[in-house]
Coordinates of C-alpha atoms in Angstrom, one line a residue:
Chain A
X1 CA 82.9 75.0 60.0
X2 CA 85.7 72.8 58.6
X3 CA 89.3 73.9 58.6
X4 CA 92.0 72.1 56.6
X5 CA 94.8 72.3 54.1
X6 CA 95.1 71.8 50.4
X7 CA 98.2 70.9 48.5
X8 CA 99.2 71.5 44.9
X9 CA 101.9 68.9 45.2
X10 CA 104.6 71.0 43.5
X11 CA 108.3 69.8 43.6
X12 CA 110.1 73.1 43.9
X13 CA 113.7 73.7 44.8
X14 CA 114.1 75.3 48.2
X15 CA 115.5 78.7 47.2
X16 CA 117.5 79.1 50.4
X17 CA 119.4 75.9 49.9
X18 CA 119.0 75.2 46.2
X19 CA 118.0 71.6 47.0
X20 CA 115.1 70.0 45.2
X21 CA 113.3 67.1 46.9
X22 CA 113.0 63.9 45.0
X23 CA 109.5 62.8 44.0
X24 CA 109.6 60.1 46.6
X25 CA 110.5 62.6 49.3
X26 CA 107.7 65.0 48.2
X27 CA 105.1 62.3 48.1
X28 CA 106.0 61.0 51.5
X29 CA 106.1 64.6 52.8
X30 CA 102.5 65.1 51.6
X31 CA 101.4 62.1 53.5
X32 CA 103.3 63.3 56.6
X33 CA 101.6 66.7 56.2
X34 CA 98.2 65.0 56.0
X35 CA 98.7 63.0 59.1
X36 CA 100.0 66.0 60.9
X37 CA 96.8 67.9 59.9
X38 CA 94.8 65.3 61.8
X39 CA 97.2 65.4 64.8
X40 CA 96.8 69.1 65.2
X41 CA 93.0 69.0 65.0
X42 CA 92.3 70.1 61.5
X43 CA 89.3 68.6 59.6
X44 CA 90.3 68.3 56.0
X45 CA 93.2 67.3 53.8
X46 CA 92.8 67.9 50.0
X47 CA 95.3 67.0 47.3
X48 CA 95.5 68.5 43.9
X49 CA 95.7 66.4 40.7
X50 CA 98.3 67.2 38.0
X51 CA 99.7 65.2 35.1
X52 CA 102.8 67.3 34.4
X53 CA 106.1 68.1 36.2
X54 CA 106.9 69.7 38.5
X55 CA 103.8 68.1 40.3
X56 CA 103.6 64.7 41.7
X57 CA 99.9 64.2 42.5
X58 CA 98.7 62.3 39.5
X59 CA 96.8 59.7 41.4
X60 CA 94.8 61.3 44.2
X61 CA 92.7 58.3 45.4
X62 CA 95.8 56.2 45.8
X63 CA 97.3 58.8 48.0
X64 CA 94.1 59.5 49.9
X65 CA 93.5 55.7 50.4
X66 CA 96.9 55.4 52.0
X67 CA 96.2 58.4 54.3
X68 CA 92.7 57.0 55.1
X69 CA 94.3 53.9 56.5
X70 CA 96.4 55.9 58.9
X71 CA 93.8 58.5 60.1
X72 CA 90.6 58.3 62.1
X73 CA 88.8 61.6 61.7
X74 CA 90.4 63.5 58.8
X75 CA 88.0 64.3 55.9
X76 CA 89.8 63.4 52.6
X77 CA 89.2 65.6 49.6
X78 CA 90.7 66.9 46.4
X79 CA 91.7 70.3 45.1
X80 CA 90.8 69.6 42.4
X81 CA 89.7 66.4 40.6
X82 CA 89.9 67.0 36.8
X83 CA 86.3 66.5 35.7
X84 CA 87.3 67.5 32.2
X85 CA 90.0 65.1 31.3
X86 CA 89.2 62.1 33.6
X87 CA 86.6 59.6 32.6
X88 CA 83.6 60.2 34.8
X89 CA 83.1 56.5 35.0
X90 CA 86.5 56.1 36.6
X91 CA 85.9 59.0 39.0
X92 CA 82.6 57.4 40.1
X93 CA 84.4 54.1 40.8
X94 CA 87.6 55.4 42.3
X95 CA 85.9 57.7 44.8
X96 CA 83.2 55.2 45.7
X97 CA 86.0 52.7 46.4
X98 CA 87.7 55.3 48.6
X99 CA 84.5 56.1 50.4
X100 CA 84.2 52.4 51.4
X101 CA 87.8 52.2 52.6
X102 CA 87.6 55.5 54.5
X103 CA 84.2 54.8 56.1
X104 CA 82.7 57.8 54.3
X105 CA 85.4 60.4 55.1
X106 CA 85.5 61.5 51.5
X107 CA 84.3 64.4 49.4
X108 CA 85.5 65.6 46.0
X109 CA 86.2 69.0 44.5
X110 CA 85.7 69.2 40.7
X111 CA 87.9 71.5 38.7
X112 CA 88.7 72.0 35.0
X113 CA 92.4 72.4 34.9
X114 CA 93.9 75.3 33.0
X115 CA 96.9 73.7 31.3
X116 CA 96.1 73.5 27.6
X117 CA 98.6 70.6 26.7
X118 CA 97.1 68.3 29.4
X119 CA 93.8 68.0 27.6
X120 CA 95.0 66.3 24.4
X121 CA 97.1 63.9 26.5
X122 CA 93.7 62.5 27.6
X123 CA 92.1 62.9 24.2
X124 CA 90.3 66.3 24.8
X125 CA 90.5 69.9 23.9
X126 CA 90.8 72.8 26.4
X127 CA 88.4 74.9 24.3
X128 CA 85.7 72.4 25.3
X129 CA 86.6 72.8 29.0
X130 CA 83.3 74.1 30.2
X131 CA 81.3 71.7 28.2
X132 CA 83.4 68.8 29.3
X133 CA 82.9 69.8 33.0
X134 CA 79.2 70.1 32.4
X135 CA 78.6 66.8 30.5
X136 CA 81.1 64.7 32.5
X137 CA 79.7 65.8 35.8
X138 CA 76.2 65.3 34.7
X139 CA 77.1 61.7 33.9
X140 CA 79.0 61.2 37.2
X141 CA 76.0 62.5 39.1
X142 CA 73.8 59.9 37.6
X143 CA 76.4 57.1 38.0
X144 CA 76.4 57.6 41.7
X145 CA 72.6 57.8 42.0
X146 CA 71.2 55.4 39.5
X147 CA 72.1 51.7 39.7
X148 CA 71.8 51.1 36.0
X149 CA 72.6 53.9 33.5
X150 CA 71.9 54.3 29.8
X151 CA 73.7 57.3 28.6
X152 CA 74.8 59.0 25.4
X153 CA 76.7 62.3 25.0
X154 CA 79.1 64.3 23.1
X155 CA 82.5 63.4 24.6
X156 CA 82.4 59.8 25.8
X157 CA 81.4 56.5 24.3
X158 CA 77.8 55.7 25.1
X159 CA 76.8 53.5 28.1
X160 CA 74.2 50.8 27.9
X161 CA 73.0 49.1 31.1
X162 CA 76.1 50.2 33.0
X163 CA 76.5 49.9 36.7
X164 CA 79.4 51.7 38.4
X165 CA 80.8 49.6 41.2
X166 CA 81.2 49.7 44.1
X167 CA 77.9 51.6 44.7
X168 CA 78.4 54.6 46.9
X169 CA 78.7 53.7 50.7
X170 CA 75.2 53.5 52.2
X171 CA 73.8 54.6 48.9
X172 CA 75.1 58.1 49.7
X173 CA 77.3 59.7 47.0
X174 CA 80.3 61.7 48.2
X175 CA 79.5 65.4 48.6
X176 CA 80.8 67.4 45.7
X177 CA 82.3 70.9 45.6
X178 CA 82.9 72.7 42.3
X179 CA 86.0 74.8 42.3
X180 CA 86.4 77.8 40.0
X181 CA 88.2 81.1 40.2
X182 CA 86.4 83.0 37.3
X183 CA 83.7 81.0 35.5
X184 CA 80.1 82.0 36.1
X185 CA 79.1 78.7 34.3
X186 CA 80.7 76.7 37.1
X187 CA 79.0 78.7 39.8
X188 CA 75.7 78.1 38.0
X189 CA 76.4 74.4 37.7
X190 CA 77.2 74.1 41.5
X191 CA 74.0 76.0 42.3
X192 CA 71.8 73.9 39.9
X193 CA 72.8 70.6 41.7
X194 CA 72.8 72.1 45.2
X195 CA 76.5 71.2 45.5
X196 CA 79.2 73.2 47.2
X197 CA 81.2 76.0 45.6
X198 CA 84.9 76.6 46.3
X199 CA 86.9 79.6 45.4
X200 CA 90.7 79.2 45.8
X201 CA 90.8 82.8 46.9
X202 CA 94.5 83.1 46.2
X203 CA 95.2 85.0 43.0
X204 CA 92.1 87.1 42.7
X205 CA 91.2 90.3 44.4
X206 CA 88.4 89.9 46.8
X207 CA 86.0 91.8 44.5
X208 CA 86.2 89.2 41.8
X209 CA 85.8 86.4 44.3
X210 CA 82.7 88.1 45.8
X211 CA 81.0 88.4 42.4
X212 CA 81.3 84.7 41.8
X213 CA 80.2 83.6 45.2
X214 CA 77.2 86.0 45.2
X215 CA 76.2 84.5 41.9
X216 CA 76.4 81.0 43.3
X217 CA 74.5 81.9 46.4
X218 CA 71.7 83.7 44.4
X219 CA 71.3 80.8 42.0
X220 CA 71.4 78.2 44.8
X221 CA 68.3 79.9 46.2
X222 CA 66.8 80.1 42.7
X223 CA 67.1 76.4 42.2
X224 CA 65.3 75.8 45.5
X225 CA 68.1 74.3 47.6
X226 CA 67.7 76.8 50.4
X227 CA 68.3 80.5 51.1
X228 CA 71.3 82.2 49.5
X229 CA 73.0 82.5 52.8
X230 CA 72.6 78.7 53.3
X231 CA 74.5 77.8 50.2
X232 CA 77.7 75.7 50.8
X233 CA 80.8 77.9 50.3
X234 CA 84.4 77.0 50.7
X235 CA 87.4 79.3 50.5
X236 CA 91.1 78.9 50.1
X237 CA 93.7 81.0 51.7
X238 CA 97.4 81.2 52.0
X239 CA 99.4 82.0 55.1
X240 CA 102.8 81.9 56.6
X241 CA 103.2 82.5 60.3
X242 CA 105.7 83.0 63.0
X243 CA 105.0 84.3 66.5
X244 CA 106.7 87.5 65.5
X245 CA 105.3 89.1 62.3
X246 CA 108.6 90.4 61.1
X247 CA 110.2 86.9 61.4
X248 CA 107.4 85.5 59.2
X249 CA 108.1 88.1 56.5
X250 CA 111.8 87.7 56.6
X251 CA 111.6 83.9 56.4
X252 CA 108.9 83.7 53.8
X253 CA 110.3 86.3 51.4
X254 CA 112.8 84.2 49.5
X255 CA 110.1 81.5 49.0
X256 CA 107.7 84.2 47.7
X257 CA 110.3 85.9 45.5
X258 CA 111.3 82.6 43.8
X259 CA 108.0 80.8 43.7
X260 CA 107.1 79.8 40.1
X261 CA 103.7 81.5 40.4
X262 CA 104.9 84.8 41.9
X263 CA 108.6 85.2 41.0
X264 CA 109.4 88.3 39.0
X265 CA 106.0 89.7 39.8
X266 CA 104.7 91.8 42.7
X267 CA 106.5 92.3 45.9
X268 CA 105.4 90.3 48.9
X269 CA 104.0 93.5 50.4
X270 CA 101.9 94.3 47.3
X271 CA 100.6 90.7 47.1
X272 CA 99.6 90.6 50.8
X273 CA 97.8 93.9 50.4
X274 CA 95.9 92.9 47.3
X275 CA 95.2 89.2 47.8
X276 CA 94.3 87.0 50.8
X277 CA 97.9 86.0 51.2
X278 CA 98.8 86.6 54.9
X279 CA 102.4 86.6 56.1
X280 CA 102.6 87.5 59.8
X281 CA 101.6 86.5 63.3
X282 CA 98.8 84.0 64.1
X283 CA 96.7 86.9 65.2
X284 CA 97.0 88.5 61.8
X285 CA 95.9 85.3 60.2
X286 CA 92.9 85.1 62.5
X287 CA 91.9 88.7 61.7
X288 CA 92.3 88.2 58.0
X289 CA 90.4 85.0 57.9
X290 CA 87.5 86.4 59.9
X291 CA 87.5 89.2 57.3
X292 CA 86.6 86.6 54.7
X293 CA 83.3 86.1 56.5
X294 CA 82.6 89.8 56.3
X295 CA 83.3 89.8 52.6
X296 CA 81.6 86.6 51.5
X297 CA 79.1 85.7 54.2
X298 CA 79.1 82.7 56.5
X299 CA 80.9 79.8 54.9
X300 CA 81.5 76.2 55.6
X301 CA 85.1 75.3 54.7
X302 CA 88.4 77.1 55.0
X303 CA 91.4 75.4 53.4
X304 CA 94.9 76.8 53.7
X305 CA 97.8 76.3 51.2
X306 CA 100.8 75.6 53.3
X307 CA 103.2 73.2 51.5
X308 CA 104.4 74.9 48.4
X309 CA 107.2 77.0 46.8
X310 CA 109.9 74.7 48.2
X311 CA 109.2 75.2 51.9
X312 CA 111.0 72.4 53.8
X313 CA 108.8 69.7 55.4
X314 CA 110.0 70.8 58.9
X315 CA 108.8 74.3 58.3
X316 CA 105.4 73.1 57.0
X317 CA 104.9 70.9 60.1
X318 CA 105.7 73.9 62.3
X319 CA 103.2 76.0 60.4
X320 CA 100.6 73.3 61.0
X321 CA 101.4 73.4 64.7
X322 CA 100.7 77.1 64.7
X323 CA 97.6 76.7 62.7
X324 CA 96.2 73.9 64.9
X325 CA 97.2 75.4 68.3
X326 CA 96.8 79.1 67.9
X327 CA 94.7 79.9 64.9
X328 CA 92.0 77.3 64.3
X329 CA 90.7 77.1 67.9
X330 CA 90.1 80.8 67.9
X331 CA 88.5 80.8 64.4
X332 CA 86.2 77.9 65.4
X333 CA 84.9 79.9 68.4
X334 CA 84.5 83.1 66.5
X335 CA 82.9 81.7 63.4
X336 CA 80.5 79.6 65.5
X337 CA 79.5 82.6 67.6
X338 CA 78.7 84.6 64.4
X339 CA 76.9 82.0 62.4
X340 CA 73.1 82.1 62.5
X341 CA 71.5 78.7 63.4
X342 CA 69.8 78.2 60.0
X343 CA 73.2 78.2 58.1
X344 CA 74.2 74.6 57.7
X345 CA 77.6 73.1 58.3
X346 CA 79.4 71.5 55.3
X347 CA 77.7 68.2 54.5
X348 CA 79.6 65.0 55.6
X349 CA 78.7 61.3 55.0
X350 CA 77.1 61.2 58.4
X351 CA 74.9 64.3 57.8
X352 CA 74.0 63.1 54.3
X353 CA 73.1 59.6 55.6
X354 CA 71.0 61.1 58.3
X355 CA 69.2 63.3 55.8
X356 CA 68.6 60.4 53.6
X357 CA 67.1 58.3 56.4
X358 CA 64.9 61.2 57.5
X359 CA 63.7 61.6 53.9
X360 CA 63.0 57.8 53.7
X361 CA 61.0 57.9 56.9
X362 CA 59.0 60.8 55.6
X363 CA 58.1 58.9 52.5
X364 CA 57.1 55.8 54.5
X365 CA 54.8 57.9 56.6
X366 CA 53.2 59.4 53.5
X367 CA 52.7 55.9 52.2
X368 CA 51.1 54.7 55.4
Chain B
X1 CA 71.4 114.0 27.9
X2 CA 73.8 111.5 29.3
X3 CA 77.4 111.5 30.4
X4 CA 79.9 109.9 28.0
X5 CA 83.1 108.6 29.6
X6 CA 86.3 108.7 27.6
X7 CA 89.5 107.0 28.9
X8 CA 92.7 108.0 27.3
X9 CA 95.7 105.7 27.5
X10 CA 99.1 107.3 26.9
X11 CA 102.2 105.1 26.7
X12 CA 104.7 108.0 26.4
X13 CA 107.9 107.7 28.4
X14 CA 109.2 111.2 29.0
X15 CA 107.5 114.1 30.7
X16 CA 106.3 115.9 28.8
X17 CA 106.2 113.5 25.9
X18 CA 104.9 114.0 22.4
X19 CA 102.7 111.0 22.9
X20 CA 101.0 112.7 25.9
X21 CA 100.7 115.9 23.8
X22 CA 98.9 114.0 21.1
X23 CA 96.8 112.1 23.7
X24 CA 95.7 115.4 25.3
X25 CA 94.8 117.0 22.0
X26 CA 92.8 113.9 20.9
X27 CA 91.0 114.0 24.2
X28 CA 90.2 117.7 23.9
X29 CA 88.9 117.2 20.3
X30 CA 86.7 114.4 21.4
X31 CA 85.4 116.3 24.4
X32 CA 84.6 119.3 22.1
X33 CA 82.8 117.0 19.6
X34 CA 80.8 115.3 22.2
X35 CA 79.7 118.7 23.7
X36 CA 78.6 119.8 20.3
X37 CA 76.5 116.7 20.1
X38 CA 74.9 117.8 23.4
X39 CA 76.6 115.2 25.6
X40 CA 78.1 115.6 29.0
X41 CA 81.7 114.4 29.0
X42 CA 83.9 112.8 31.6
X43 CA 87.5 112.1 30.7
X44 CA 90.4 110.4 32.3
X45 CA 93.9 110.4 31.0
X46 CA 96.1 107.5 32.1
X47 CA 99.9 107.5 31.8
X48 CA 100.9 103.9 31.6
X49 CA 104.2 104.7 33.1
X50 CA 102.5 105.4 36.4
X51 CA 101.2 101.9 36.5
X52 CA 104.0 100.2 34.7
X53 CA 105.0 97.9 37.6
X54 CA 101.3 97.1 38.3
X55 CA 100.9 96.0 34.6
X56 CA 103.8 93.6 35.1
X57 CA 102.3 92.3 38.3
X58 CA 99.0 91.6 36.6
X59 CA 100.9 90.0 33.7
X60 CA 102.8 87.6 36.1
X61 CA 100.0 86.8 38.6
X62 CA 96.8 88.2 37.1
X63 CA 96.4 90.4 40.2
X64 CA 96.1 94.1 39.1
X65 CA 97.9 95.9 42.0
X66 CA 97.7 99.5 43.0
X67 CA 96.1 102.1 40.8
X68 CA 95.8 99.7 37.9
X69 CA 92.6 98.1 39.2
X70 CA 90.8 101.4 39.1
X71 CA 92.1 102.1 35.6
X72 CA 90.8 98.8 34.4
X73 CA 87.4 99.4 36.0
X74 CA 87.2 102.8 34.3
X75 CA 88.2 101.3 31.0
X76 CA 85.5 98.7 31.2
X77 CA 82.9 101.3 31.8
X78 CA 84.1 103.8 29.2
X79 CA 82.1 104.8 26.1
X80 CA 85.2 105.2 24.1
X81 CA 89.0 104.8 24.4
X82 CA 91.8 106.9 23.0
X83 CA 95.0 104.8 22.8
X84 CA 98.2 106.5 22.0
X85 CA 101.7 104.9 21.8
X86 CA 105.1 105.9 20.7
X87 CA 106.7 103.8 18.0
X88 CA 109.4 101.6 19.4
X89 CA 111.2 99.2 17.0
X90 CA 108.7 99.7 14.3
X91 CA 105.7 98.9 16.4
X92 CA 103.7 99.9 19.5
X93 CA 105.7 100.0 22.7
X94 CA 105.9 96.9 24.8
X95 CA 104.2 98.6 27.7
X96 CA 101.3 99.6 25.5
X97 CA 100.9 96.1 24.3
X98 CA 101.3 94.6 27.8
X99 CA 98.5 96.9 29.1
X100 CA 96.0 95.8 26.4
X101 CA 97.1 92.2 27.0
X102 CA 95.8 92.3 30.6
X103 CA 92.5 94.1 29.8
X104 CA 89.6 91.6 30.1
X105 CA 88.7 90.8 26.4
X106 CA 85.0 91.4 27.0
X107 CA 85.8 95.0 28.1
X108 CA 87.1 95.9 24.7
X109 CA 84.4 94.0 22.7
X110 CA 82.5 96.7 20.7
X111 CA 84.4 99.5 22.4
X112 CA 85.0 102.6 20.2
X113 CA 88.7 103.1 20.0
X114 CA 90.6 106.1 18.6
X115 CA 94.2 105.2 17.8
X116 CA 97.2 107.5 17.9
X117 CA 100.9 107.1 17.5
X118 CA 104.0 109.3 17.6
X119 CA 107.4 108.8 16.1
X120 CA 110.5 110.7 15.1
X121 CA 110.0 110.0 11.4
X122 CA 106.9 110.0 9.1
X123 CA 108.1 106.7 7.7
X124 CA 106.5 104.8 10.6
X125 CA 103.0 106.3 10.1
X126 CA 101.6 102.9 8.9
X127 CA 102.2 101.5 12.4
X128 CA 98.6 102.4 13.0
X129 CA 97.5 100.1 10.2
X130 CA 99.9 97.2 10.6
X131 CA 100.1 97.0 14.4
X132 CA 97.4 98.9 16.3
X133 CA 94.4 98.3 14.0
X134 CA 94.9 94.5 13.9
X135 CA 95.2 94.3 17.6
X136 CA 91.9 96.2 18.1
X137 CA 90.3 94.1 15.4
X138 CA 91.3 91.1 17.4
X139 CA 89.6 92.5 20.5
X140 CA 86.5 93.2 18.4
X141 CA 86.7 96.9 19.2
X142 CA 85.1 99.4 16.9
X143 CA 88.1 101.3 15.6
X144 CA 87.6 104.9 14.4
X145 CA 88.5 105.2 10.7
X146 CA 90.9 108.1 11.2
X147 CA 93.9 107.2 13.2
X148 CA 96.4 110.0 14.0
X149 CA 100.1 109.6 13.6
X150 CA 102.3 112.5 14.5
X151 CA 106.0 112.7 13.5
X152 CA 108.4 115.4 14.7
X153 CA 107.6 117.6 11.7
X154 CA 103.8 117.6 12.4
X155 CA 104.4 119.6 15.6
X156 CA 105.0 122.8 13.6
X157 CA 108.3 122.6 11.9
X158 CA 106.7 121.3 8.7
X159 CA 105.5 123.4 5.7
X160 CA 102.1 124.1 7.1
X161 CA 103.0 124.7 10.7
X162 CA 101.1 121.7 12.1
X163 CA 97.7 122.8 10.7
X164 CA 97.2 119.4 9.0
X165 CA 97.8 117.5 12.3
X166 CA 95.1 119.7 13.9
X167 CA 92.6 118.9 11.2
X168 CA 93.3 115.2 11.5
X169 CA 92.9 115.4 15.3
X170 CA 89.5 117.2 15.0
X171 CA 88.3 114.7 12.4
X172 CA 89.3 111.7 14.6
X173 CA 87.7 113.3 17.6
X174 CA 84.4 113.9 15.7
X175 CA 84.4 110.2 14.6
X176 CA 85.1 108.9 18.1
X177 CA 82.4 111.2 19.5
X178 CA 79.9 109.8 17.0
X179 CA 80.7 106.2 17.9
X180 CA 80.8 106.8 21.6
X181 CA 77.4 108.4 21.5
X182 CA 75.8 105.6 19.5
X183 CA 77.5 102.9 21.4
X184 CA 75.1 100.0 22.1
X185 CA 74.8 99.2 25.7
X186 CA 77.1 96.4 26.9
X187 CA 75.8 92.9 26.8
X188 CA 74.4 91.2 30.0
X189 CA 76.9 90.8 32.8
X190 CA 77.4 87.0 33.1
X191 CA 77.8 87.5 36.9
X192 CA 74.5 89.3 37.1
X193 CA 72.6 87.3 34.5
X194 CA 74.2 83.9 34.1
X195 CA 73.3 81.5 31.3
X196 CA 70.7 79.2 32.9
X197 CA 71.9 75.6 33.5
X198 CA 69.4 74.2 31.0
X199 CA 70.9 76.3 28.2
X200 CA 74.5 75.4 29.3
X201 CA 73.6 71.7 28.8
X202 CA 72.0 72.2 25.4
X203 CA 73.6 69.8 23.0
X204 CA 75.4 67.9 25.7
X205 CA 74.6 64.4 27.0
X206 CA 72.3 64.2 30.1

């Protein structure tokens, strides 16, 4: 089981001081947070991609490449890469390049993006969001697997005899997750390819999330990739911790009440009751996270949202200490003890390469 | 014989309110008409005031808190809806509109809807036609031909002692009962029966 953090890269004023970090400060803070994730023993850092203020992460592979150079173990990912408005050719090249630089410590999470005005900035239309995700990913999938591609589709200029360079490291494309909070089409897409499915698990009541994940699991089995319970599932989550639960609530409340995504809406208490948001002690976070397994089955990746809503860097780093020291070690042990042997871990470059070699040897034996 | 489920939504503010009175009478008339057609009936009357904060929570975060989730679930499974609002500033109330803004569009698609409105003056009676009916046309609901508007004078102080209001209520109830009985089953649940990948890719480059 992989544990990590994902960032949306928002530049938000700290409601307790009124101070807004500069873009430079926020970008460097994200890097510091990623390095800290490795220091405290987490497995994954994922950055969002946005092309509008108040977000800074418009160039994920630049940031991840910089982090790759300063880390040893950390898996670098995205949350999410806009498969709709990016050119699949550029995604193929950018992430293959990153794979080489990071010695394979790279996977990608595809997402559509739900901000209407962003689409025309890149020449597209949000009403075609699902179709863009389907066609673009289909092309990306081929670009990483076929050395020479002839292609013609609805949204992009045709390709004749095109080779995306560099080729994926060791001929193994980065593992792909598909992120969606409400679209059965995307669950179906992830299942068809045998890719991972990620639910951000933040705004939706668990019943909605479960519907989508069960659909993905059922269809994963239908398309012959393995049993439903062996499908590759990732979940988000959102926590704020202090040793003493009341301290966590007191400290986090102004950030919750003023956050662009919650402000003026439900109370902190209502939101923690109805969604996976957990504000309390490390033990409460452990209990809640173990509850996800009861709800959605054994899963492979848990990402927490930690740096948002104007929380100062110092606080975020303290949160990561608590996560790394008190929460994740317990979760690792508990999840491992409960997971049946046949349920796989999240694929990594190493595991995919080993599988490829094993398949190659199998073929050779057949030929002999 | 099957059970028909009717959910009544009342956006009245006071207790008791004339909006709720109209909602109750429309519910009774529909129940009676369904029984006469040999149907079992299950009704639920929802006062939007009771879930007003939850409606705003859902509006701001998409998370339906508290009782609202159950209300939305019942609404999605209903065979017919009775929707009654007071007239505020020449239209439906903001709470009424907010509630229907957060209902999943698919849940109202093809749904039989009986509209009702109340006001202090008969001069607002066309609110049903210029505000409510277009909204339910947008949601592709099947709107009952008879909408019922009740002004102060309809409750008994008028010339005929409220008899005409009673007739309109009965007619509207009979019409909703007919539509609710004949309602076609809902389309396939996309979470249970997803469009297969090959069909999703139809017309796209591969």
